[in-house]
mmCIF file of C-alpha atoms in Angstrom:
data_model
loop_
_atom_site.group_PDB
_atom_site.id
_atom_site.type_symbol
_atom_site.label_atom_id
_atom_site.label_comp_id
_atom_site.label_asym_id
_atom_site.label_seq_id
_atom_site.Cartn_x
_atom_site.Cartn_y
_atom_site.Cartn_z
ATOM 1 C CA TRP A 1 -20.084 -34.090 -11.521
ATOM 2 C CA LYS A 2 -16.286 -34.524 -11.515
ATOM 3 C CA SER A 3 -16.026 -32.280 -14.553
ATOM 4 C CA THR A 4 -18.031 -29.548 -12.822
ATOM 5 C CA ALA A 5 -15.972 -29.884 -9.632
ATOM 6 C CA ARG A 6 -12.731 -29.708 -11.604
ATOM 7 C CA THR A 7 -13.931 -26.604 -13.487
ATOM 8 C CA GLY A 8 -14.981 -24.973 -10.217
ATOM 9 C CA THR A 9 -11.598 -25.748 -8.672
ATOM 10 C CA MET A 10 -9.846 -24.269 -11.696
ATOM 11 C CA MET A 11 -11.935 -21.104 -11.462
ATOM 12 C CA VAL A 12 -11.124 -20.746 -7.773
ATOM 13 C CA ARG A 13 -7.426 -21.333 -8.473
ATOM 14 C CA GLN A 14 -7.428 -18.695 -11.260
ATOM 15 C CA TYR A 15 -9.205 -16.251 -8.943
ATOM 16 C CA GLU A 16 -6.657 -16.879 -6.181
ATOM 17 C CA GLU A 17 -3.758 -16.418 -8.604
ATOM 18 C CA THR A 18 -5.261 -13.144 -9.826
ATOM 19 C CA ARG A 19 -5.753 -11.915 -6.257
ATOM 20 C CA ARG A 20 -2.299 -13.097 -5.210
ATOM 21 C CA SER A 21 -0.533 -11.319 -8.042
ATOM 22 C CA HIS A 22 -1.901 -7.793 -7.558
ATOM 23 C CA PHE A 23 -0.186 -5.344 -5.244
ATOM 24 C CA VAL A 24 -1.581 -1.822 -4.657
ATOM 25 C CA ILE A 25 0.320 1.020 -3.013
ATOM 26 C CA GLY A 26 -1.523 4.122 -1.802
ATOM 27 C CA LEU A 27 0.898 6.961 -1.031
ATOM 28 C CA SER A 28 -0.587 9.977 0.705
ATOM 29 C CA ARG A 29 0.822 13.238 -0.550
ATOM 30 C CA SER A 30 -1.242 15.331 1.857
ATOM 31 C CA SER A 31 1.100 17.728 3.661
ATOM 32 C CA GLY A 32 -1.159 17.504 6.713
ATOM 33 C CA ASP A 33 -0.308 13.800 7.106
ATOM 34 C CA TYR A 34 3.406 14.477 7.665
ATOM 35 C CA ALA A 35 5.258 16.253 10.470
ATOM 36 C CA SER A 36 8.134 17.224 8.154
ATOM 37 C CA VAL A 37 9.369 17.199 4.583
ATOM 38 C CA ASP A 38 11.793 14.439 5.632
ATOM 39 C CA ASP A 39 8.861 12.234 6.706
ATOM 40 C CA PHE A 40 7.216 12.808 3.300
ATOM 41 C CA GLU A 41 10.440 11.984 1.434
ATOM 42 C CA LEU A 42 10.804 8.831 3.542
ATOM 43 C CA ALA A 43 7.274 7.753 2.557
ATOM 44 C CA ILE A 44 8.125 8.235 -1.129
ATOM 45 C CA SER A 45 11.326 6.197 -0.708
ATOM 46 C CA ALA A 46 9.452 3.469 1.187
ATOM 47 C CA ALA A 47 6.815 3.297 -1.577
ATOM 48 C CA GLY A 48 9.618 2.880 -4.111
ATOM 49 C CA SER A 49 11.334 0.185 -2.066
ATOM 50 C CA ILE A 50 8.113 -1.780 -1.514
ATOM 51 C CA GLY A 51 7.037 -1.381 -5.145
ATOM 52 C CA LEU A 52 10.409 -2.508 -6.527
ATOM 53 C CA ARG A 53 10.346 -5.567 -4.291
ATOM 54 C CA ALA A 54 6.846 -6.479 -5.470
ATOM 55 C CA LEU A 55 7.871 -6.047 -9.120
ATOM 56 C CA ARG A 56 10.937 -8.248 -8.527
ATOM 57 C CA ASP A 57 8.564 -10.869 -7.097
ATOM 58 C CA SER A 58 6.575 -10.716 -10.382
ATOM 59 C CA GLN A 59 3.601 -8.974 -8.812
ATOM 60 C CA ARG A 60 1.443 -6.523 -10.732
ATOM 61 C CA VAL A 61 1.935 -3.175 -8.993
ATOM 62 C CA ASP A 62 -0.442 -0.198 -9.057
ATOM 63 C CA VAL A 63 0.427 3.026 -7.250
ATOM 64 C CA ARG A 64 -2.093 5.711 -6.400
ATOM 65 C CA VAL A 65 -1.673 9.182 -4.895
ATOM 66 C CA GLN A 66 -4.280 11.882 -4.359
ATOM 67 C CA GLY A 67 -5.565 12.892 -7.764
ATOM 68 C CA ARG A 68 -3.975 10.260 -9.973
ATOM 69 C CA GLU A 69 -2.534 6.841 -10.613
ATOM 70 C CA LEU A 70 1.228 6.630 -11.168
ATOM 71 C CA ALA A 71 2.943 4.670 -13.929
ATOM 72 C CA SER A 72 4.416 1.594 -12.258
ATOM 73 C CA GLY A 73 4.642 -1.180 -14.848
ATOM 74 C CA THR A 74 8.433 -1.375 -14.567
ATOM 75 C CA GLY A 75 10.945 -0.422 -11.914
ATOM 76 C CA LYS A 76 12.110 2.560 -13.974
ATOM 77 C CA GLN A 77 8.535 3.819 -14.495
ATOM 78 C CA LEU A 78 7.819 3.437 -10.788
ATOM 79 C CA LEU A 79 10.912 5.361 -9.697
ATOM 80 C CA ASP A 80 10.411 8.083 -12.324
ATOM 81 C CA SER A 81 6.779 8.514 -11.238
ATOM 82 C CA LEU A 82 7.698 8.699 -7.553
ATOM 83 C CA ALA A 83 10.467 11.220 -8.269
ATOM 84 C CA ALA A 84 7.809 13.612 -9.602
ATOM 85 C CA VAL A 85 5.459 13.321 -6.590
ATOM 86 C CA GLU A 86 4.860 16.564 -4.708
ATOM 87 C CA ASP A 87 2.743 17.261 -1.657
ATOM 88 C CA SER A 88 -0.897 18.190 -2.173
ATOM 89 C CA ARG A 89 -3.228 20.722 -0.642
ATOM 90 C CA PRO A 90 -5.500 19.761 2.273
ATOM 91 C CA ARG A 91 -8.592 19.982 0.037
ATOM 92 C CA ASP A 92 -7.254 16.976 -1.913
ATOM 93 C CA GLY A 93 -7.862 14.866 1.212
ATOM 94 C CA GLY A 94 -5.737 12.694 3.444
ATOM 95 C CA ILE A 95 -5.070 8.986 3.755
ATOM 96 C CA ALA A 96 -8.709 8.015 4.446
ATOM 97 C CA ASP A 97 -9.872 9.784 1.271
ATOM 98 C CA LEU A 98 -7.084 8.131 -0.711
ATOM 99 C CA ALA A 99 -8.090 4.696 0.627
ATOM 100 C CA GLY A 100 -11.641 5.311 -0.608
ATOM 101 C CA VAL A 101 -10.324 6.166 -4.085
ATOM 102 C CA VAL A 102 -8.124 3.054 -4.074
ATOM 103 C CA ALA A 103 -11.114 0.886 -3.118
ATOM 104 C CA ARG A 104 -13.299 2.378 -5.870
ATOM 105 C CA ASN A 105 -10.773 2.543 -8.706
ATOM 106 C CA MET A 106 -8.340 -0.327 -8.313
ATOM 107 C CA PRO A 107 -9.096 -3.892 -9.319
ATOM 108 C CA PRO A 108 -9.200 -6.433 -6.499
ATOM 109 C CA ALA A 109 -5.808 -6.698 -4.862
ATOM 110 C CA SER A 110 -4.132 -9.305 -2.736
ATOM 111 C CA VAL A 111 -2.094 -6.730 -0.811
ATOM 112 C CA VAL A 112 -2.749 -3.030 -0.237
ATOM 113 C CA VAL A 113 -0.058 -0.891 1.368
ATOM 114 C CA LEU A 114 -0.988 2.597 2.564
ATOM 115 C CA LEU A 115 1.828 5.053 3.308
ATOM 116 C CA CYS A 116 1.391 8.199 5.381
ATOM 117 C CA GLY A 117 3.121 10.280 8.024
ATOM 118 C CA GLY A 118 2.998 10.259 11.790
ATOM 119 C CA ARG A 119 0.503 13.123 12.024
ATOM 120 C CA VAL A 120 -2.327 10.798 10.964
ATOM 121 C CA PRO A 121 -4.373 9.894 14.063
ATOM 122 C CA ALA A 122 -4.983 6.195 14.762
ATOM 123 C CA GLU A 123 -8.726 6.656 14.197
ATOM 124 C CA GLU A 124 -8.165 8.084 10.699
ATOM 125 C CA LEU A 125 -5.842 5.177 9.876
ATOM 126 C CA ARG A 126 -8.524 2.756 11.096
ATOM 127 C CA VAL A 127 -11.094 4.435 8.823
ATOM 128 C CA ALA A 128 -8.658 4.347 5.880
ATOM 129 C CA CYS A 129 -7.931 0.651 6.334
ATOM 130 C CA SER A 130 -11.613 -0.203 6.754
ATOM 131 C CA ARG A 131 -12.397 1.330 3.337
ATOM 132 C CA LEU A 132 -10.151 -1.103 1.485
ATOM 133 C CA PRO A 133 -11.482 -4.179 -0.322
ATOM 134 C CA TYR A 134 -12.514 -7.121 1.817
ATOM 135 C CA GLY A 135 -10.079 -10.011 1.529
ATOM 136 C CA ALA A 136 -7.011 -7.919 0.741
ATOM 137 C CA ARG A 137 -4.073 -8.041 3.135
ATOM 138 C CA VAL A 138 -3.758 -4.467 4.431
ATOM 139 C CA LEU A 139 -0.548 -2.919 5.666
ATOM 140 C CA ALA A 140 -0.059 0.695 6.691
ATOM 141 C CA VAL A 141 3.426 2.178 6.769
ATOM 142 C CA VAL A 142 3.748 5.318 8.876
ATOM 143 C CA THR A 143 6.896 7.373 8.367
ATOM 144 C CA ASP A 144 8.221 9.368 11.310
ATOM 145 C CA THR A 145 11.911 10.296 11.233
ATOM 146 C CA SER A 146 11.893 10.798 15.008
ATOM 147 C CA THR A 147 11.241 7.048 15.515
ATOM 148 C CA PRO A 148 14.471 5.392 16.747
ATOM 149 C CA SER A 149 13.392 1.825 15.919
ATOM 150 C CA PRO A 150 10.531 0.254 13.957
ATOM 151 C CA ALA A 151 7.252 -0.137 15.806
ATOM 152 C CA LEU A 152 4.443 -2.566 15.019
ATOM 153 C CA ARG A 153 0.782 -2.372 16.031
ATOM 154 C CA ARG A 154 -2.619 -3.532 14.835
ATOM 155 C CA ILE A 155 -5.440 -1.212 13.938
ATOM 156 C CA GLY A 156 -8.569 -3.166 13.106
ATOM 157 C CA ASP A 157 -7.567 -5.848 10.601
ATOM 158 C CA ALA A 158 -4.480 -3.957 9.446
ATOM 159 C CA ASP A 159 -0.856 -4.246 10.460
ATOM 160 C CA VAL A 160 0.694 -0.819 11.013
ATOM 161 C CA VAL A 161 4.450 -0.328 11.028
ATOM 162 C CA THR A 162 6.145 2.936 11.919
ATOM 163 C CA VAL A 163 9.634 3.526 10.558
ATOM 164 C CA GLY A 164 12.098 6.366 11.031
ATOM 165 C CA THR A 165 14.554 5.414 8.283
ATOM 166 C CA LEU A 166 14.444 3.430 5.070
ATOM 167 C CA GLU A 167 16.880 0.943 6.609
ATOM 168 C CA GLN A 168 14.243 0.080 9.246
ATOM 169 C CA LEU A 169 11.686 -0.924 6.611
ATOM 170 C CA PRO A 170 12.895 -4.493 5.844
ATOM 171 C CA LEU A 171 12.999 -5.407 9.542
ATOM 172 C CA ALA A 172 9.562 -3.892 10.137
ATOM 173 C CA LEU A 173 8.066 -5.748 7.175
ATOM 174 C CA GLN A 174 9.741 -8.974 8.306
ATOM 175 C CA LYS A 175 8.020 -8.648 11.697
ATOM 176 C CA VAL A 176 4.643 -8.156 10.026
ATOM 177 C CA LEU A 177 5.047 -11.023 7.588
ATOM 178 C CA ALA A 178 6.440 -13.476 10.168
#
């Protein structure tokens, strides 16, 4: 019995380590999600900042945009991939569609971060977050350059932070993770 219990504990521990080490970023490139080009550029920069931090923390990072997965195995690959991201047409879908693709195509993740602009209604963000895998920590980052200071709210089980500058991101994330 002890042998079986020990094996079961080891399996649970390996599962937890696998879940803990996988970080998924979903960056919406739908022009309809953003009020301005600056908001879109801020979302790209925020995705890069969050992804680099996760890589530095030895997390496996996967990044998805409408239509494709981005190379993100190293910091250089991540930044090069993000530098090539352009906005997409409305028919490619918004953040809720992207969340569905992330849920279907990405292995189980410990943390999923969705990035979009301030034109996404709260209800659509709720739908997007609800499509993500059960058990993953979900964070939505909304970029809105008219926001003077970071704002935090909950939508369903997800923490949602709104930032107006890249400099606001660390403080916003600190509030969520505290």
